XYZ file of C-alpha atoms in Angstrom:
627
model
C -98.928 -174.797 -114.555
C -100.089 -171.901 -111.924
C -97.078 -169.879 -113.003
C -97.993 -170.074 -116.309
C -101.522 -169.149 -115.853
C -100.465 -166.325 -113.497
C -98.103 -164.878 -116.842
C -101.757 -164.739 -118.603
C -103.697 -163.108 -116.559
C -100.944 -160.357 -115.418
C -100.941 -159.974 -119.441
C -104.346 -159.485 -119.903
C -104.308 -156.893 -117.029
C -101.266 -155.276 -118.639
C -102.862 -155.525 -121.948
C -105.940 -154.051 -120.828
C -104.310 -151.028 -119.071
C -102.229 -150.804 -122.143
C -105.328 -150.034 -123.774
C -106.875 -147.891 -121.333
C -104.017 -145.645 -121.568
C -103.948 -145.388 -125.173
C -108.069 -144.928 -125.639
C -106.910 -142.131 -122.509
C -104.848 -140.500 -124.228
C -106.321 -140.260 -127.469
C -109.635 -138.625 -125.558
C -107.389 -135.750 -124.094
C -104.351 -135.032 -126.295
C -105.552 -136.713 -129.930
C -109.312 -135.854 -130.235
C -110.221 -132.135 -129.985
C -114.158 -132.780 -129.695
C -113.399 -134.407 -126.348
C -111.402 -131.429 -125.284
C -113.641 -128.625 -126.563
C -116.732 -131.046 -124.839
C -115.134 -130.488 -121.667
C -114.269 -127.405 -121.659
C -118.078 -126.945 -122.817
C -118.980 -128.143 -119.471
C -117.826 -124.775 -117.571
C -116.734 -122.438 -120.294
C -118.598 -120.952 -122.926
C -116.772 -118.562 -125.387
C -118.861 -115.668 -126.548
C -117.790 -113.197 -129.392
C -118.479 -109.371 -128.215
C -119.583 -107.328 -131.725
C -118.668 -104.046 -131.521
C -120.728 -101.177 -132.029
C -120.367 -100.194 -135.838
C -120.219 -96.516 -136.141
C -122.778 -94.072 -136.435
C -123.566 -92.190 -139.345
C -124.434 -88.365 -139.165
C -125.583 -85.248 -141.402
C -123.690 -82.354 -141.437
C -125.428 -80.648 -138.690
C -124.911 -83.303 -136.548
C -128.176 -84.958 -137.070
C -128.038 -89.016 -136.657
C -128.775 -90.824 -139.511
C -127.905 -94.313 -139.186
C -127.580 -96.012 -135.927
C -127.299 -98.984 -134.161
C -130.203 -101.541 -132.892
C -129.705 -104.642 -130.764
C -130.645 -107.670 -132.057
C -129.591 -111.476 -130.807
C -128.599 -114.849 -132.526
C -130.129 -117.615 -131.019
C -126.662 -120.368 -130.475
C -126.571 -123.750 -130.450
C -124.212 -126.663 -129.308
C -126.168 -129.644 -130.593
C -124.575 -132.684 -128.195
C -125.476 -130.742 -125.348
C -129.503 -130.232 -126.601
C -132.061 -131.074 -124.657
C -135.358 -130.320 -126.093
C -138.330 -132.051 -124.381
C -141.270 -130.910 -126.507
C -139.937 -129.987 -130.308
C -143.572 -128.260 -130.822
C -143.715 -126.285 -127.568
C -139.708 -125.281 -129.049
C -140.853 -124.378 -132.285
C -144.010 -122.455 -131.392
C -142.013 -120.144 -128.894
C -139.691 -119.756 -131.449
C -141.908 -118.352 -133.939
C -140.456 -121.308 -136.633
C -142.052 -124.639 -138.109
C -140.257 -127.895 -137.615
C -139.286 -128.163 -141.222
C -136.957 -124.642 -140.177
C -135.806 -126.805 -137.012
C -134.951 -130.002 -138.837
C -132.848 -127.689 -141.457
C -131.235 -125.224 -139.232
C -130.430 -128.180 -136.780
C -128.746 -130.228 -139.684
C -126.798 -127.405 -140.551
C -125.371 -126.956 -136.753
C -124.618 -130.159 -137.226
C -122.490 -130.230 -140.315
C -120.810 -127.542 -138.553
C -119.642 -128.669 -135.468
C -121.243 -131.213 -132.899
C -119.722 -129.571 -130.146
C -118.854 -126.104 -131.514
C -121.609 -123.480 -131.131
C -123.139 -121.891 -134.286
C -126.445 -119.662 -134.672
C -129.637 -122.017 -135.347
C -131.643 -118.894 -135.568
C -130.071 -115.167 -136.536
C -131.674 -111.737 -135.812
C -133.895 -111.649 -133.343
C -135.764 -108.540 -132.623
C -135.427 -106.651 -129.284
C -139.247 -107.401 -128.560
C -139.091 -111.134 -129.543
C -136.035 -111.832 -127.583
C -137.729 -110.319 -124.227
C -140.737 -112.434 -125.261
C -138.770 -115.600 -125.010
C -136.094 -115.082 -122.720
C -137.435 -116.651 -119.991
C -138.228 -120.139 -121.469
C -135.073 -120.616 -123.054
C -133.914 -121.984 -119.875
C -136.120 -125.078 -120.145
C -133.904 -126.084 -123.846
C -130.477 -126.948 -122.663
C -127.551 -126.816 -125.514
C -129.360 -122.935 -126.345
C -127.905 -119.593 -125.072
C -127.885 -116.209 -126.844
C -125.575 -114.112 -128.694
C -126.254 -110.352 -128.227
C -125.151 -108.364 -131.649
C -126.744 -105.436 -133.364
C -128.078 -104.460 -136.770
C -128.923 -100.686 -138.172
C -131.597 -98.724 -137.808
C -132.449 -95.479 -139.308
C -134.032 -92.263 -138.378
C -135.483 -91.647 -141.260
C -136.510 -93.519 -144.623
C -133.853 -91.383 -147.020
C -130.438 -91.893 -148.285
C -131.199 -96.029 -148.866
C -128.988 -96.115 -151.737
C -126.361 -94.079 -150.473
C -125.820 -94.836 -146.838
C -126.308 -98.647 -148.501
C -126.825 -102.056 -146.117
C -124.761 -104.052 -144.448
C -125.148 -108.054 -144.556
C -123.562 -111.244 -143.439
C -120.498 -111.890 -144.865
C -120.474 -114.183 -147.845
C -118.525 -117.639 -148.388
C -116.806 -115.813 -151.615
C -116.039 -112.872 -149.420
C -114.223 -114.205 -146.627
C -111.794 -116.854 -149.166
C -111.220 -113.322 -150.948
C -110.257 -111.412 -147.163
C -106.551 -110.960 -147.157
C -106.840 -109.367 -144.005
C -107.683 -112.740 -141.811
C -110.172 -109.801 -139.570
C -113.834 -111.210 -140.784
C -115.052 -115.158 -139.712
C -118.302 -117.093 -140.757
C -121.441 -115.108 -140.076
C -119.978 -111.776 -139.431
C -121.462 -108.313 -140.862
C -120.158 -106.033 -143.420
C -121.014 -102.889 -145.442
C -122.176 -104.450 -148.750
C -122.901 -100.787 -150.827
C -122.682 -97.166 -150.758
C -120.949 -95.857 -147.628
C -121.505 -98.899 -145.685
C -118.908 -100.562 -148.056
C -116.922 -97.998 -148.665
C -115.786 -97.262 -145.090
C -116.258 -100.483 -144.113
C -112.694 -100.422 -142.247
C -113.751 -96.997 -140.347
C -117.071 -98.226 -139.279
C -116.484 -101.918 -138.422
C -114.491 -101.142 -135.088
C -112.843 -104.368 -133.488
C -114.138 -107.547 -132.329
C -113.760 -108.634 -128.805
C -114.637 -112.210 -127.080
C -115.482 -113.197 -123.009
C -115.614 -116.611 -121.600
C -118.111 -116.886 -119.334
C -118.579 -120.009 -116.601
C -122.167 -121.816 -117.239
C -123.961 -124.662 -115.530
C -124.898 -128.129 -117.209
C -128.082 -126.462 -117.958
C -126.635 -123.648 -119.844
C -127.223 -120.369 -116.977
C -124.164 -117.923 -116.740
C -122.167 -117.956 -113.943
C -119.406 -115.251 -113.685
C -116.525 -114.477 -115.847
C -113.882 -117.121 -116.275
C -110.875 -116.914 -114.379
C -112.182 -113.149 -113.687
C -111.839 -112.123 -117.305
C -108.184 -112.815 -117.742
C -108.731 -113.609 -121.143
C -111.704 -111.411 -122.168
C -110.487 -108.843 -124.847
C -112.929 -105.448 -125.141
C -114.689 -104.801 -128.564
C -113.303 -101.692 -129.704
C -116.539 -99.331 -131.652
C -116.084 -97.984 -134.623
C -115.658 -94.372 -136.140
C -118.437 -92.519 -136.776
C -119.079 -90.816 -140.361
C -120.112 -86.666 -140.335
C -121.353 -86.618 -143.643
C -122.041 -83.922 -145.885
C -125.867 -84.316 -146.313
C -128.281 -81.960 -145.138
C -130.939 -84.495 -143.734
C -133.843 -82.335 -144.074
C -132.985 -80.951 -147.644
C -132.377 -84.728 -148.603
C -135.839 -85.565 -147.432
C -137.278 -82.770 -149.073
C -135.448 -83.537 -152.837
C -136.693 -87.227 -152.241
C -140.063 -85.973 -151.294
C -140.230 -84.247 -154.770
C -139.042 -87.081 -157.034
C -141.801 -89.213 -155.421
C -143.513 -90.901 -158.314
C -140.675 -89.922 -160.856
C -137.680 -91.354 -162.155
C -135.006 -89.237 -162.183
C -131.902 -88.052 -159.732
C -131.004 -84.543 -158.113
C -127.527 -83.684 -156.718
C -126.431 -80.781 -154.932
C -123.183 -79.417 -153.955
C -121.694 -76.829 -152.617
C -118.984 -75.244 -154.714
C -116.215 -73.960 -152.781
C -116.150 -77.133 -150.756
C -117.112 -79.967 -152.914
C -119.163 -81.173 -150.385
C -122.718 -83.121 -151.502
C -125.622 -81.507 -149.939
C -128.125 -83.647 -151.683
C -127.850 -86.567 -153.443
C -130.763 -87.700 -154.232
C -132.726 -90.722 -156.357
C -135.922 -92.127 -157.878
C -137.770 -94.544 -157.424
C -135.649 -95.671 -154.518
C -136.873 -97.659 -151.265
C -137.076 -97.670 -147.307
C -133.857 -98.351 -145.797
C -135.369 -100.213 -142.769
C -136.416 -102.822 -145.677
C -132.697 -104.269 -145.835
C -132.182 -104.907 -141.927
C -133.228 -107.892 -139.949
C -134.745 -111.206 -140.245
C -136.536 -109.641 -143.691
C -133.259 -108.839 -145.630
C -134.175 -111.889 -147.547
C -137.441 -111.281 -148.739
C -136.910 -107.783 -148.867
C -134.078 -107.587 -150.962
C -135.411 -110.395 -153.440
C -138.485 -108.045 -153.908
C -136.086 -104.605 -154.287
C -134.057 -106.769 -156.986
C -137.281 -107.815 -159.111
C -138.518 -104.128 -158.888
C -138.452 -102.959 -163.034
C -138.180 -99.719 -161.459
C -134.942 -100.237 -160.515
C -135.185 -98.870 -156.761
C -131.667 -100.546 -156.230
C -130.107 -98.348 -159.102
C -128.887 -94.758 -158.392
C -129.522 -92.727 -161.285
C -127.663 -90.009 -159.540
C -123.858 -91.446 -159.971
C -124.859 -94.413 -161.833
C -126.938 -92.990 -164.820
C -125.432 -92.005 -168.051
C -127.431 -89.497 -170.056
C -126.581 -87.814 -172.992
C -125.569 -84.022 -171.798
C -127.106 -82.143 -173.972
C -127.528 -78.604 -174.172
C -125.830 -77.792 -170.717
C -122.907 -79.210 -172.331
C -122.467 -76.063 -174.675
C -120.401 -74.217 -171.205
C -118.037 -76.710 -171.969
C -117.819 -76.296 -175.554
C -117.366 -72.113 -174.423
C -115.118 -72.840 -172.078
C -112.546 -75.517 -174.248
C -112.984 -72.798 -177.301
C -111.971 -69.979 -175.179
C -109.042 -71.175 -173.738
C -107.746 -72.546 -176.593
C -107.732 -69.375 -178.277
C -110.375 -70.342 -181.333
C -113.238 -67.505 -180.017
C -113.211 -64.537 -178.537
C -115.982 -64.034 -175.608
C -117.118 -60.813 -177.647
C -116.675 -61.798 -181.059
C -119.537 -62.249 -183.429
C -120.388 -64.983 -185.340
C -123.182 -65.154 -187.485
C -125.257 -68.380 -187.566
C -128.016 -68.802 -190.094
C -130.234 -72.875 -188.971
C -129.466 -74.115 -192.044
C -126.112 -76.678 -190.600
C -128.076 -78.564 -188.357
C -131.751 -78.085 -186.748
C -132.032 -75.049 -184.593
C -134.729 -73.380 -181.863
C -132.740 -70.640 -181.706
C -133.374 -67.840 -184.635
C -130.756 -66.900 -186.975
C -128.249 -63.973 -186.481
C -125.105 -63.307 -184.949
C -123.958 -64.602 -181.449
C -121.356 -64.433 -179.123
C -120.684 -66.601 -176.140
C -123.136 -65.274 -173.771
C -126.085 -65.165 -176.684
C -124.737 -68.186 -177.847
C -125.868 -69.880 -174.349
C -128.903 -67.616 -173.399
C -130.223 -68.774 -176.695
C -129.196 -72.454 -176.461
C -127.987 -71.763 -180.438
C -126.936 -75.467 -181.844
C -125.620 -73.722 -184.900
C -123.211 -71.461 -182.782
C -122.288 -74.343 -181.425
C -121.403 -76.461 -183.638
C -118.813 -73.736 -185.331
C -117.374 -73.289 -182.119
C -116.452 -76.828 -181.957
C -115.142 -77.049 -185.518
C -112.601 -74.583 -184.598
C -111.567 -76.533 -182.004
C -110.976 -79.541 -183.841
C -110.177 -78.337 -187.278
C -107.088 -75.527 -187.055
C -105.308 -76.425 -190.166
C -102.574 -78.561 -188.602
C -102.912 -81.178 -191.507
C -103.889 -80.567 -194.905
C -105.712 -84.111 -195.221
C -109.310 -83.625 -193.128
C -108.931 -87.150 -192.039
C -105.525 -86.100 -190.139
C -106.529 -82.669 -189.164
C -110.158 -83.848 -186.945
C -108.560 -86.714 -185.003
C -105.535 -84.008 -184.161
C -107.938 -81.517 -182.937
C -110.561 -84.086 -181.414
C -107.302 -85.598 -179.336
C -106.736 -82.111 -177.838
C -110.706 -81.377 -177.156
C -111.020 -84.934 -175.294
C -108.125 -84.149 -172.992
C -109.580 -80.745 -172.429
C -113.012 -82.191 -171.904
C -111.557 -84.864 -168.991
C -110.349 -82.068 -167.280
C -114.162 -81.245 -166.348
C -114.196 -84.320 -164.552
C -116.199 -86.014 -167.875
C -115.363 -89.130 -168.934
C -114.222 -91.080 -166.077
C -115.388 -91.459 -162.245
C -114.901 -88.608 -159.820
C -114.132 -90.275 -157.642
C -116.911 -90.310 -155.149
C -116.982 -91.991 -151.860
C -119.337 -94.914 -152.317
C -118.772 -97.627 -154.803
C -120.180 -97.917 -158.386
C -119.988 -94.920 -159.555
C -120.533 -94.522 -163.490
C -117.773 -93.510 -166.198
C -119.562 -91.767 -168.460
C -118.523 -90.936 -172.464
C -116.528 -89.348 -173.824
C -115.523 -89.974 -177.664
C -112.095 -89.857 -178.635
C -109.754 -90.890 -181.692
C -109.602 -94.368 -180.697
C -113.424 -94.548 -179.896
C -114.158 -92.989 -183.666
C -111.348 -95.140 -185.076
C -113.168 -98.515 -183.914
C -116.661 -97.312 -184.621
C -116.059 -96.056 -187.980
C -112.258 -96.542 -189.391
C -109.178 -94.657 -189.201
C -109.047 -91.965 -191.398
C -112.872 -92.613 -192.485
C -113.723 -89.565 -190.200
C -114.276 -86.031 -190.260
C -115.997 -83.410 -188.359
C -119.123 -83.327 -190.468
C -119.477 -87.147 -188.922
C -119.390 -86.471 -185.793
C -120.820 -83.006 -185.002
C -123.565 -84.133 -183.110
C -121.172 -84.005 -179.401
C -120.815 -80.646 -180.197
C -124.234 -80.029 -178.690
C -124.134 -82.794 -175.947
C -125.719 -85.699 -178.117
C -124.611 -87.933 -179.996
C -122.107 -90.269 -178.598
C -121.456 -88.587 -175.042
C -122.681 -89.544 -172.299
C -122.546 -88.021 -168.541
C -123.975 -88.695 -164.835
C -126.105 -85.833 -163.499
C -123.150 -85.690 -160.766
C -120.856 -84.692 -163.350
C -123.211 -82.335 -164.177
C -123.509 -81.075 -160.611
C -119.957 -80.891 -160.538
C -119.685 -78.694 -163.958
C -122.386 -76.065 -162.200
C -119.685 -76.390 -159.161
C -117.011 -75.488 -161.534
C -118.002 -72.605 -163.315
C -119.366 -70.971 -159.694
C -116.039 -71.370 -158.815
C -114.586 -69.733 -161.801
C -112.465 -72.483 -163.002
C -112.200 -75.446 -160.591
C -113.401 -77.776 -158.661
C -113.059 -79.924 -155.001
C -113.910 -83.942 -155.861
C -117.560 -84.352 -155.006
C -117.527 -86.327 -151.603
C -120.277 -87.564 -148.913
C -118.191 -87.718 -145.642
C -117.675 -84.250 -143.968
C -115.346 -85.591 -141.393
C -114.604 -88.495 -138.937
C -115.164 -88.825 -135.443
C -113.738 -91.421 -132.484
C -113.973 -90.768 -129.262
C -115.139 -87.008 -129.146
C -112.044 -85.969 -131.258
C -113.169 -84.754 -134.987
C -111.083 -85.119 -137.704
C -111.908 -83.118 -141.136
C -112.099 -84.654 -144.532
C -109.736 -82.228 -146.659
C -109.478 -82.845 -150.367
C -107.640 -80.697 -153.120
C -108.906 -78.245 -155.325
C -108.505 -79.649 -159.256
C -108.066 -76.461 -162.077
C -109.800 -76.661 -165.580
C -108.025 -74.228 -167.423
C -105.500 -71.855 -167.716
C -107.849 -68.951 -165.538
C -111.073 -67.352 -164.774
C -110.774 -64.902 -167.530
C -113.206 -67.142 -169.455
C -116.034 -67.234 -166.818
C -117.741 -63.927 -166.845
C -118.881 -64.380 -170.479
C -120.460 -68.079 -169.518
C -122.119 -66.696 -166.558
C -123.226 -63.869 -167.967
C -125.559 -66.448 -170.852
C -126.408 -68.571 -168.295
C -127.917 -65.264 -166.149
C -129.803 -64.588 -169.516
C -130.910 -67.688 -169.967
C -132.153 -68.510 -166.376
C -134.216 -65.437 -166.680
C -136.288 -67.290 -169.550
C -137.398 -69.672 -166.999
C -139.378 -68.214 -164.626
C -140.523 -71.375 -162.540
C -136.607 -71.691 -161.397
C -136.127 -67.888 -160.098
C -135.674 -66.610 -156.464
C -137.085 -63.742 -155.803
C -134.124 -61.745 -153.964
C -131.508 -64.254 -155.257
C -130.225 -63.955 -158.529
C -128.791 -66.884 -160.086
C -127.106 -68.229 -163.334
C -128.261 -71.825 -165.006
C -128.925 -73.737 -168.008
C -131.504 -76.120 -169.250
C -131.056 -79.331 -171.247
C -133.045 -81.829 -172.833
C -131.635 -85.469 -172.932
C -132.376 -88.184 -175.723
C -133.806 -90.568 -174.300
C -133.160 -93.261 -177.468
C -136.420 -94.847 -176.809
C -138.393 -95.688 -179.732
C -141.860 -95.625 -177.980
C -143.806 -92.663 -177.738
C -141.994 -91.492 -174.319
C -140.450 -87.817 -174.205
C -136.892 -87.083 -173.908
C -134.859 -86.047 -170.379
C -135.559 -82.855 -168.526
C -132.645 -81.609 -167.177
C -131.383 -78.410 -165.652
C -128.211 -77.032 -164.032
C -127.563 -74.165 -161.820
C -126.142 -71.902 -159.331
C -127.038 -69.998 -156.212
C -126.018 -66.647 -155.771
C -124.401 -65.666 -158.691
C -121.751 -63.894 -156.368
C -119.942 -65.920 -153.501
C -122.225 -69.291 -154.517
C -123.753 -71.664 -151.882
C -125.018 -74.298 -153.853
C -124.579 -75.993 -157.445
C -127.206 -78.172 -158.407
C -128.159 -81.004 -161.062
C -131.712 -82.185 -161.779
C -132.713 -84.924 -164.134
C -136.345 -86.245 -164.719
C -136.869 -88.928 -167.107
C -139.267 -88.548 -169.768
C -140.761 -85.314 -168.587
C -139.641 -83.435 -171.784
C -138.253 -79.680 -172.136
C -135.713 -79.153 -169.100
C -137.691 -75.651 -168.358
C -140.519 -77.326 -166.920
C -139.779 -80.535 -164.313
C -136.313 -80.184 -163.687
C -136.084 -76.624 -163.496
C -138.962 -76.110 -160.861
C -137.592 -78.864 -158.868
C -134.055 -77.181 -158.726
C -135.327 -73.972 -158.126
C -137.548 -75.677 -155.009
C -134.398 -77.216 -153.773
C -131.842 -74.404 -153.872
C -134.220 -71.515 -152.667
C -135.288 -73.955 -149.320
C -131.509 -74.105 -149.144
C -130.547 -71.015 -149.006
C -133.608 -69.399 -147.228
C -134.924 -72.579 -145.511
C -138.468 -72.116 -146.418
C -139.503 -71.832 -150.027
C -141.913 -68.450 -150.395
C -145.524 -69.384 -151.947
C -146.441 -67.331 -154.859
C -148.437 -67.412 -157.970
C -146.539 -69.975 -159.558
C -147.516 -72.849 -157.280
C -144.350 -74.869 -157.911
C -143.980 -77.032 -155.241
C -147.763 -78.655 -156.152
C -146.243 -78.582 -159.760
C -143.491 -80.463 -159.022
C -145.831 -82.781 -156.637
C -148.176 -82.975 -158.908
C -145.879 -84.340 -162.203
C -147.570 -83.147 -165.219
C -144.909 -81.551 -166.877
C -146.269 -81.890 -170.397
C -147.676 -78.651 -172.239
C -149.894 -78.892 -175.210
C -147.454 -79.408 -177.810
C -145.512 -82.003 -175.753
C -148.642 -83.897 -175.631
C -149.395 -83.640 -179.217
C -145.972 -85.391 -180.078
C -146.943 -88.354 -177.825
C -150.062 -88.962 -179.135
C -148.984 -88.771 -182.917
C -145.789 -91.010 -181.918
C -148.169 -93.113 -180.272
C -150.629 -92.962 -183.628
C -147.655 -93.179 -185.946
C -146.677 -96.729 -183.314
C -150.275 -98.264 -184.310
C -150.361 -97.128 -187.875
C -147.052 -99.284 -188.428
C -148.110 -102.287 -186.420
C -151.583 -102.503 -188.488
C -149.767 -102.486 -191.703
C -147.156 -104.750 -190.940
C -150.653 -106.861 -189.991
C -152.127 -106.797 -192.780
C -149.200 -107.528 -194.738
């Protein structure tokens, strides 16, 4: 009887060892939140951000820089909070935020840190440092967000934000993790890899109530955030601030470049917004706001709008008709304005008249020997044959398709060929007469004002051109290294050149509010269609040069809706390049800089065809009332 009961109760104490040992070893070996709590107890792993790299003007001005902010961390089995209002009122946050962002930590890990609150300012974090020490299961993680020295560029330097859920499942790289930063536009993205430098992470030894330490284990496992490399651009911060100072209240876009180098001195954009709006704890709200503008201060109109050319297109037209053998530069043509509707009087032209004068009916026979030569009998064969071989000589300008700037987005552009005329109309349903119009810059084509920019860049050059580009060079660690890109040809020479710069030295004479006194220089104005329907004007636009011999700087202007391209964009590009190349710009008679300032653009006539399109608007709305 005893020896039986003694069998029991060794088995229970067996049993209940047995069970010990399994419930043991499924704490230390089986269940991870066991492990990671105890390591939690002395060891707290912190992720070192690097410093992302700075950002600089060609003079080696800082643009873009870094400011320290911190993420308020939380391991929510180890919190300790013994007044929730006293927590929330330090923290700036209402205890609907706490319930939410403590849920969240939650969901995430009960024993894993995560950030309960994200970007807290230098001056709030010394404000609350000291109390933190009362809410155990809180510590802080120190990162940094940019700042900038002054409110240009937004567009182009772009933001950086936190990494998005979509994002990281798309990373093939395995580099970015849950609530990490990364460019998300213009250079920001685009040399995200440069400027991101390499995380590090320390484990640091903490008491039960959270207070560092020491290192763990000395730092044996600590790895050292590696910075990242810092962008030289090409920007000339005080000529950018100036351009963006004179498209206040406008809408429009002005890019600069200078010719023998490719490199963008300006690139400028209107409406556009603070850049100190899309960092810290106001992205949000910020950005929400930006995105709801109906100005589109998110948009770059620089590299993202598509205009129709218009007449600064007609260099091209020169250019393509020259090489290909279908004009001479001094032959004479006689135009009468009977083909299509004309400013320019009747008579004969060559190619400089032709562009001094702006002739559309020069024009549009120069381009009908380009595209008809007689290779086909049929019409409807011949056109498409000679529009094939104008459209590849066209691309060669860099129209068409994206130069290839540095910063993402960048537009396309238009330009018609066979297939394009083939869909829209019908294959072998085409002629010349039906599509004429591009032979003057409307119609169907459609640029950016950098491509614009870039055809100014090419014809200082004489025939070619260096891809338009933002980032001068790279530097890491006090060694620089230069951003070299090739040179890309047009043609077949610069024999063609003199002729076109010798118009567009006419023609810049014939406005007056563009000169530099001491600096001669060769351009060409433009007025863009608009397509509205309203009683709004058409595009100014202008392009130019700067000095005619060895140039310094090509430029592009656009205004919208601000009418003949003599007037708005021409004074602003004359502002821009003469502050450029003398760095003041001279007062004189002309007042241009309060012109410009100012924005009324309009002359008498202009505003006569706004208010009868504005007349004819309410005539046509009364009578479709009353019937």
């Amino acid at each position: 009887m005893w020896e039986s009961r003694r069998f029991i109760i060794q088995g229970i104490f067996i049993l209940i060892g047995v069970i010990f040992l399994i419930k043991l070893f499924a704490l230390q070996v089986l269940d991870e939140n066991y492990a990671t709590k105890a390591e939690r107890n002395i060891v707290q792993r912190i992720v070192e951000y690097p410093f992302r790299g700075l950002i600089y003007d060609r003079d080696g001005e800082l643009l873009v820089y870094n400011e320290p902010i911190y993420d308020l961390m939380v391991i929510p089995k180890d919190v300790r909070i013994p007044d929730t209002t006293a927590f929330c009122d330090l923290l700036g946050i209402d205890k609907e935020t706490f319930m939410t962002n403590m849920k969240a930590a939650k969901k995430y890990s009960a024993v894993k840190p995560s950030a309960f609150l994200k970007k807290i300012s230098q001056e709030e974090y010394a404000r609350i440092q000291d109390m933190l020490y009362n809410y155990q299961g809180f510590f802080v993680n120190p990162r940094t967000v940019r700042g900038y020295t002054a409110p240009i560029l937004a567009s182009e330097v772009g933001y950086t934000g936190e990494i998005s859920q979509r994002q990281l499942e798309r990373d093939t790289t395995g580099y970015y993790q849950s609530g990490d930063n990364k460019g998300i536009t213009g250079l920001e993205e685009y040399y995200e890899k440069q400027l991101r430098g390499q995380r590090g992470v320390s484990y640091k030894k903490v008491n039960v109530r959270g207070i560092e330490k020491g290192s763990f284990k000395d730092g044996a496992y600590d790895t050292t955030s590696v910075p990242g490399i810092n962008l030289i651009t090409t920007i000339k911060k005080d000529l950018q601030a100036y351009a963006e100072k004179l498209l206040e209240g406008k809408v429009g876009s002005i890019v600069a470049i200078e010719p023998a180098t490719g490199e963008i001195l300006v690139l400028a954009t209107a409406p556009s917004y603070d850049p100190n709006l899309l960092t810290g704890r106001q992205f949000g709200d910020n950005y929400q706001k930006l995105a709801s503008d109906t100005t589109k201060p998110l948009y770059n109109r620089a590299y993202m709008g598509q205009y129709p050319a218009g007449s600064v297109f007609k260099t091209v037209q020169a250019l393509i008709a020259l090489d290909a053998g279908v004009i001479g530069a001094n032959e004479q043509i006689y135009c009468d304005i009977t083909k299509i509707g004309d400013h320019a009087p009747a008579g004969y032209y060559d190619v400089a008249r032709g562009i001094e004068k702006s002739s559309n009916n020069y024009f549009l026979e120069v381009m009908r020997r380009v595209v008809n030569q007689k290779e086909d009998p049929n019409i409807f064969i011949d056109t498409p044959i000679g529009l094939a071989k104008w459209a590849t000589a066209v691309r060669k300008f860099g129209f068409g398709s994206p130069l290839g700037l540095d910063v993402p987005g960048e537009a396309r552009g238009l330009i018609p060929d066979v297939k394009y005329y083939n869909s829209l109309i019908g294959e072998r349903r085409w002629a010349y007469s039906n599509i004429q119009s591009i032979s003057i810059g409307q119609g169907e084509i459609l640029v950016t004002p950098l491509q614009v920019a870039n055809l100014a860049a090419i014809i200082a050059n004489r025939g070619y051109y260096v891809k338009p580009h933002l980032v001068k060079a790279f530097e890491k660690d006090g060694v620089t290294t230069p951003n070299i890109l090739e040179k890309n040809y047009t043609g077949n020479g610069t024999d063609y050149y003199p002729a076109i710069i010798e118009g567009m030295t006419r023609s810049a004479q014939g406005t007056y509010r563009a000169l530099i006194k001491d600096i001669p220089i060769a351009s060409k104005t433009g007025t863009a269609e608009n397509g509205a329907k309203d009683e709004t004007l058409d595009h100014s636009v202008f392009m130019s040069f700067a000095p005619i011999e060895n140039p310094q700087i090509a430029i592009s202007v656009y205004v919208e809706n601000a009418g003949w391209g003599s007037r708005a964009a021409a004074t602003t590009a004359g502002l821009i390049m003469e502050k450029y190349l003398k760095g003041y710009v001279e007062k004189d008679w002309r007042n241009r800089e309060e012109y410009v300032l100012k924005g009324d653009f309009l002359d008498e006539i202009q505003r006569k065809a706004i208010e009868q399109k504005r007349l004819e608007k309410e005539r046509k709305k009364k009578e479709a009332q009353t019937n």
